[in-house]
């Protein structure tokens, strides 16, 4: 019984370590940009969209003008309503974990032009709101 417990405990610990490393590991095709450089990036990419992956309640309280809100839990299922794999996507999230998770979901769907703002994007709200990007379902 003691041996079985040790094996089970080892499996749980190994699984936890792998899961932690996967969430912290850099995501392919995700580039971090400073808020001041987003305007230049948007000018270079005519098909850029800002994707806010926070919960709808947080988005309603404070959001960036022109951003699309799809919460992280719904992203894998509804991304195609507002996004195309040809789009450049600037991911706006309130944590490193959510940013990486959103990038992994989009990468798995075929997105290759993924960006995220370094640090707190709401601190750069004025800069980001002045950028002209396509909103949801605009051609």
PDB file of C-alpha atoms in Angstrom:
ATOM      1  CA  UNK A   1       0.000   0.000   0.000  1.00  0.00           C
ATOM      2  CA  UNK A   2       2.820   2.394   0.868  1.00  0.00           C
ATOM      3  CA  UNK A   3       4.528   1.670  -2.477  1.00  0.00           C
ATOM      4  CA  UNK A   4       1.298   2.312  -4.395  1.00  0.00           C
ATOM      5  CA  UNK A   5       0.902   5.670  -2.633  1.00  0.00           C
ATOM      6  CA  UNK A   6       4.462   6.693  -3.584  1.00  0.00           C
ATOM      7  CA  UNK A   7       3.893   5.791  -7.228  1.00  0.00           C
ATOM      8  CA  UNK A   8       0.628   7.706  -7.335  1.00  0.00           C
ATOM      9  CA  UNK A   9       2.213  10.710  -5.623  1.00  0.00           C
ATOM     10  CA  UNK A  10       5.128  10.637  -8.098  1.00  0.00           C
ATOM     11  CA  UNK A  11       2.721  10.618 -11.034  1.00  0.00           C
ATOM     12  CA  UNK A  12       0.761  13.551  -9.632  1.00  0.00           C
ATOM     13  CA  UNK A  13       3.944  15.555  -9.013  1.00  0.00           C
ATOM     14  CA  UNK A  14       5.313  14.789 -12.488  1.00  0.00           C
ATOM     15  CA  UNK A  15       2.008  15.787 -14.092  1.00  0.00           C
ATOM     16  CA  UNK A  16       1.976  19.062 -12.119  1.00  0.00           C
ATOM     17  CA  UNK A  17       5.520  19.920 -13.154  1.00  0.00           C
ATOM     18  CA  UNK A  18       4.811  19.233 -16.831  1.00  0.00           C
ATOM     19  CA  UNK A  19       1.635  21.311 -16.698  1.00  0.00           C
ATOM     20  CA  UNK A  20       3.440  24.226 -15.038  1.00  0.00           C
ATOM     21  CA  UNK A  21       6.303  24.131 -17.542  1.00  0.00           C
ATOM     22  CA  UNK A  22       3.881  24.011 -20.460  1.00  0.00           C
ATOM     23  CA  UNK A  23       2.041  27.113 -19.246  1.00  0.00           C
ATOM     24  CA  UNK A  24       5.290  29.013 -18.678  1.00  0.00           C
ATOM     25  CA  UNK A  25       7.052  27.893 -21.881  1.00  0.00           C
ATOM     26  CA  UNK A  26       7.202  30.502 -24.678  1.00  0.00           C
ATOM     27  CA  UNK A  27       4.612  30.158 -27.432  1.00  0.00           C
ATOM     28  CA  UNK A  28       5.659  29.876 -31.069  1.00  0.00           C
ATOM     29  CA  UNK A  29       4.631  32.852 -33.181  1.00  0.00           C
ATOM     30  CA  UNK A  30       3.947  35.073 -30.156  1.00  0.00           C
ATOM     31  CA  UNK A  31       5.957  38.285 -30.117  1.00  0.00           C
ATOM     32  CA  UNK A  32       5.878  40.771 -27.275  1.00  0.00           C
ATOM     33  CA  UNK A  33       5.699  44.462 -28.148  1.00  0.00           C
ATOM     34  CA  UNK A  34       5.754  47.667 -26.155  1.00  0.00           C
ATOM     35  CA  UNK A  35       2.524  49.687 -26.188  1.00  0.00           C
ATOM     36  CA  UNK A  36       4.296  52.586 -27.905  1.00  0.00           C
ATOM     37  CA  UNK A  37       5.275  50.271 -30.796  1.00  0.00           C
ATOM     38  CA  UNK A  38       1.785  48.900 -31.441  1.00  0.00           C
ATOM     39  CA  UNK A  39       0.815  51.829 -33.701  1.00  0.00           C
ATOM     40  CA  UNK A  40       3.722  51.078 -36.022  1.00  0.00           C
ATOM     41  CA  UNK A  41       2.820  47.386 -36.004  1.00  0.00           C
ATOM     42  CA  UNK A  42      -0.834  48.172 -36.819  1.00  0.00           C
ATOM     43  CA  UNK A  43       0.260  50.446 -39.688  1.00  0.00           C
ATOM     44  CA  UNK A  44       2.373  47.635 -41.147  1.00  0.00           C
ATOM     45  CA  UNK A  45      -0.416  45.082 -40.810  1.00  0.00           C
ATOM     46  CA  UNK A  46      -3.690  46.259 -42.315  1.00  0.00           C
ATOM     47  CA  UNK A  47      -5.512  43.246 -40.915  1.00  0.00           C
ATOM     48  CA  UNK A  48      -4.594  43.668 -37.235  1.00  0.00           C
ATOM     49  CA  UNK A  49      -7.215  42.987 -34.588  1.00  0.00           C
ATOM     50  CA  UNK A  50      -7.000  43.507 -30.821  1.00  0.00           C
ATOM     51  CA  UNK A  51      -8.339  40.531 -28.882  1.00  0.00           C
ATOM     52  CA  UNK A  52      -9.175  41.021 -25.207  1.00  0.00           C
ATOM     53  CA  UNK A  53      -9.414  37.591 -23.548  1.00  0.00           C
ATOM     54  CA  UNK A  54     -10.565  38.778 -20.115  1.00  0.00           C
ATOM     55  CA  UNK A  55     -13.981  37.881 -18.743  1.00  0.00           C
ATOM     56  CA  UNK A  56     -16.890  39.930 -20.113  1.00  0.00           C
ATOM     57  CA  UNK A  57     -17.460  41.611 -16.734  1.00  0.00           C
ATOM     58  CA  UNK A  58     -13.889  42.934 -16.637  1.00  0.00           C
ATOM     59  CA  UNK A  59     -14.110  43.946 -20.294  1.00  0.00           C
ATOM     60  CA  UNK A  60     -17.280  45.953 -19.664  1.00  0.00           C
ATOM     61  CA  UNK A  61     -15.664  47.772 -16.723  1.00  0.00           C
ATOM     62  CA  UNK A  62     -12.602  48.891 -18.671  1.00  0.00           C
ATOM     63  CA  UNK A  63     -11.657  48.098 -22.252  1.00  0.00           C
ATOM     64  CA  UNK A  64      -9.685  49.354 -25.219  1.00  0.00           C
ATOM     65  CA  UNK A  65     -11.737  51.016 -27.967  1.00  0.00           C
ATOM     66  CA  UNK A  66     -11.867  48.767 -31.023  1.00  0.00           C
ATOM     67  CA  UNK A  67     -10.923  45.583 -29.185  1.00  0.00           C
ATOM     68  CA  UNK A  68     -12.826  42.325 -29.523  1.00  0.00           C
ATOM     69  CA  UNK A  69     -13.778  40.468 -26.348  1.00  0.00           C
ATOM     70  CA  UNK A  70     -13.724  36.688 -26.366  1.00  0.00           C
ATOM     71  CA  UNK A  71     -13.039  35.253 -22.927  1.00  0.00           C
ATOM     72  CA  UNK A  72     -10.333  32.621 -22.688  1.00  0.00           C
ATOM     73  CA  UNK A  73     -12.837  29.841 -21.971  1.00  0.00           C
ATOM     74  CA  UNK A  74     -14.828  30.555 -25.155  1.00  0.00           C
ATOM     75  CA  UNK A  75     -11.903  31.350 -27.458  1.00  0.00           C
ATOM     76  CA  UNK A  76     -11.384  27.833 -28.795  1.00  0.00           C
ATOM     77  CA  UNK A  77     -15.044  27.615 -29.798  1.00  0.00           C
ATOM     78  CA  UNK A  78     -16.015  31.052 -31.144  1.00  0.00           C
ATOM     79  CA  UNK A  79     -12.825  32.634 -32.534  1.00  0.00           C
ATOM     80  CA  UNK A  80     -13.976  32.179 -36.155  1.00  0.00           C
ATOM     81  CA  UNK A  81     -16.892  34.638 -35.662  1.00  0.00           C
ATOM     82  CA  UNK A  82     -14.536  37.622 -35.511  1.00  0.00           C
ATOM     83  CA  UNK A  83     -11.073  36.385 -36.444  1.00  0.00           C
ATOM     84  CA  UNK A  84      -9.400  34.888 -39.478  1.00  0.00           C
ATOM     85  CA  UNK A  85      -6.120  32.980 -39.500  1.00  0.00           C
ATOM     86  CA  UNK A  86      -4.819  35.660 -41.899  1.00  0.00           C
ATOM     87  CA  UNK A  87      -5.281  38.364 -39.229  1.00  0.00           C
ATOM     88  CA  UNK A  88      -2.504  39.735 -37.094  1.00  0.00           C
ATOM     89  CA  UNK A  89      -3.822  39.465 -33.539  1.00  0.00           C
ATOM     90  CA  UNK A  90      -2.740  41.611 -30.615  1.00  0.00           C
ATOM     91  CA  UNK A  91      -3.680  39.663 -27.486  1.00  0.00           C
ATOM     92  CA  UNK A  92      -4.761  41.732 -24.487  1.00  0.00           C
ATOM     93  CA  UNK A  93      -4.856  39.807 -21.214  1.00  0.00           C
ATOM     94  CA  UNK A  94      -4.563  40.552 -17.527  1.00  0.00           C
ATOM     95  CA  UNK A  95      -2.027  37.796 -16.868  1.00  0.00           C
ATOM     96  CA  UNK A  96       0.922  36.059 -18.470  1.00  0.00           C
ATOM     97  CA  UNK A  97      -0.904  32.732 -18.174  1.00  0.00           C
ATOM     98  CA  UNK A  98      -4.000  33.936 -20.084  1.00  0.00           C
ATOM     99  CA  UNK A  99      -1.839  35.575 -22.742  1.00  0.00           C
ATOM    100  CA  UNK A 100       0.060  32.334 -23.348  1.00  0.00           C
ATOM    101  CA  UNK A 101      -3.083  30.214 -23.243  1.00  0.00           C
ATOM    102  CA  UNK A 102      -4.812  32.436 -25.820  1.00  0.00           C
ATOM    103  CA  UNK A 103      -1.723  32.321 -28.034  1.00  0.00           C
ATOM    104  CA  UNK A 104      -1.591  28.511 -27.810  1.00  0.00           C
ATOM    105  CA  UNK A 105      -5.273  28.223 -28.729  1.00  0.00           C
ATOM    106  CA  UNK A 106      -4.884  30.545 -31.710  1.00  0.00           C
ATOM    107  CA  UNK A 107      -1.622  28.941 -32.835  1.00  0.00           C
ATOM    108  CA  UNK A 108      -3.327  25.551 -32.815  1.00  0.00           C
ATOM    109  CA  UNK A 109      -6.039  27.004 -35.090  1.00  0.00           C
ATOM    110  CA  UNK A 110      -3.436  28.233 -37.612  1.00  0.00           C
ATOM    111  CA  UNK A 111      -2.668  31.809 -36.520  1.00  0.00           C
ATOM    112  CA  UNK A 112       0.965  32.759 -37.090  1.00  0.00           C
ATOM    113  CA  UNK A 113       0.985  36.552 -36.529  1.00  0.00           C
ATOM    114  CA  UNK A 114       0.394  36.797 -32.789  1.00  0.00           C
ATOM    115  CA  UNK A 115       1.453  39.710 -30.593  1.00  0.00           C
ATOM    116  CA  UNK A 116       1.001  40.707 -26.966  1.00  0.00           C
ATOM    117  CA  UNK A 117       1.612  43.969 -25.146  1.00  0.00           C
ATOM    118  CA  UNK A 118       4.434  43.789 -22.614  1.00  0.00           C
ATOM    119  CA  UNK A 119       3.147  44.456 -19.116  1.00  0.00           C
ATOM    120  CA  UNK A 120      -0.189  45.983 -18.131  1.00  0.00           C
ATOM    121  CA  UNK A 121      -2.071  46.906 -21.301  1.00  0.00           C
ATOM    122  CA  UNK A 122      -4.672  48.960 -19.405  1.00  0.00           C
ATOM    123  CA  UNK A 123      -1.862  51.260 -18.293  1.00  0.00           C
ATOM    124  CA  UNK A 124      -1.403  52.027 -21.988  1.00  0.00           C
ATOM    125  CA  UNK A 125      -5.126  52.404 -22.658  1.00  0.00           C
ATOM    126  CA  UNK A 126      -4.855  55.863 -24.189  1.00  0.00           C
ATOM    127  CA  UNK A 127      -2.088  54.816 -26.570  1.00  0.00           C
ATOM    128  CA  UNK A 128      -3.886  51.632 -27.631  1.00  0.00           C
ATOM    129  CA  UNK A 129      -7.316  53.300 -28.012  1.00  0.00           C
ATOM    130  CA  UNK A 130      -5.887  55.756 -30.538  1.00  0.00           C
ATOM    131  CA  UNK A 131      -4.839  52.941 -32.870  1.00  0.00           C
ATOM    132  CA  UNK A 132      -7.074  52.186 -35.824  1.00  0.00           C
ATOM    133  CA  UNK A 133      -7.813  48.459 -35.973  1.00  0.00           C
ATOM    134  CA  UNK A 134     -10.601  46.358 -37.414  1.00  0.00           C
ATOM    135  CA  UNK A 135     -13.313  45.459 -34.984  1.00  0.00           C
ATOM    136  CA  UNK A 136     -15.396  42.305 -34.992  1.00  0.00           C
ATOM    137  CA  UNK A 137     -16.848  41.265 -38.328  1.00  0.00           C
ATOM    138  CA  UNK A 138     -15.520  44.289 -40.248  1.00  0.00           C
ATOM    139  CA  UNK A 139     -14.237  43.570 -43.716  1.00  0.00           C
TER     140      UNK A 139
END
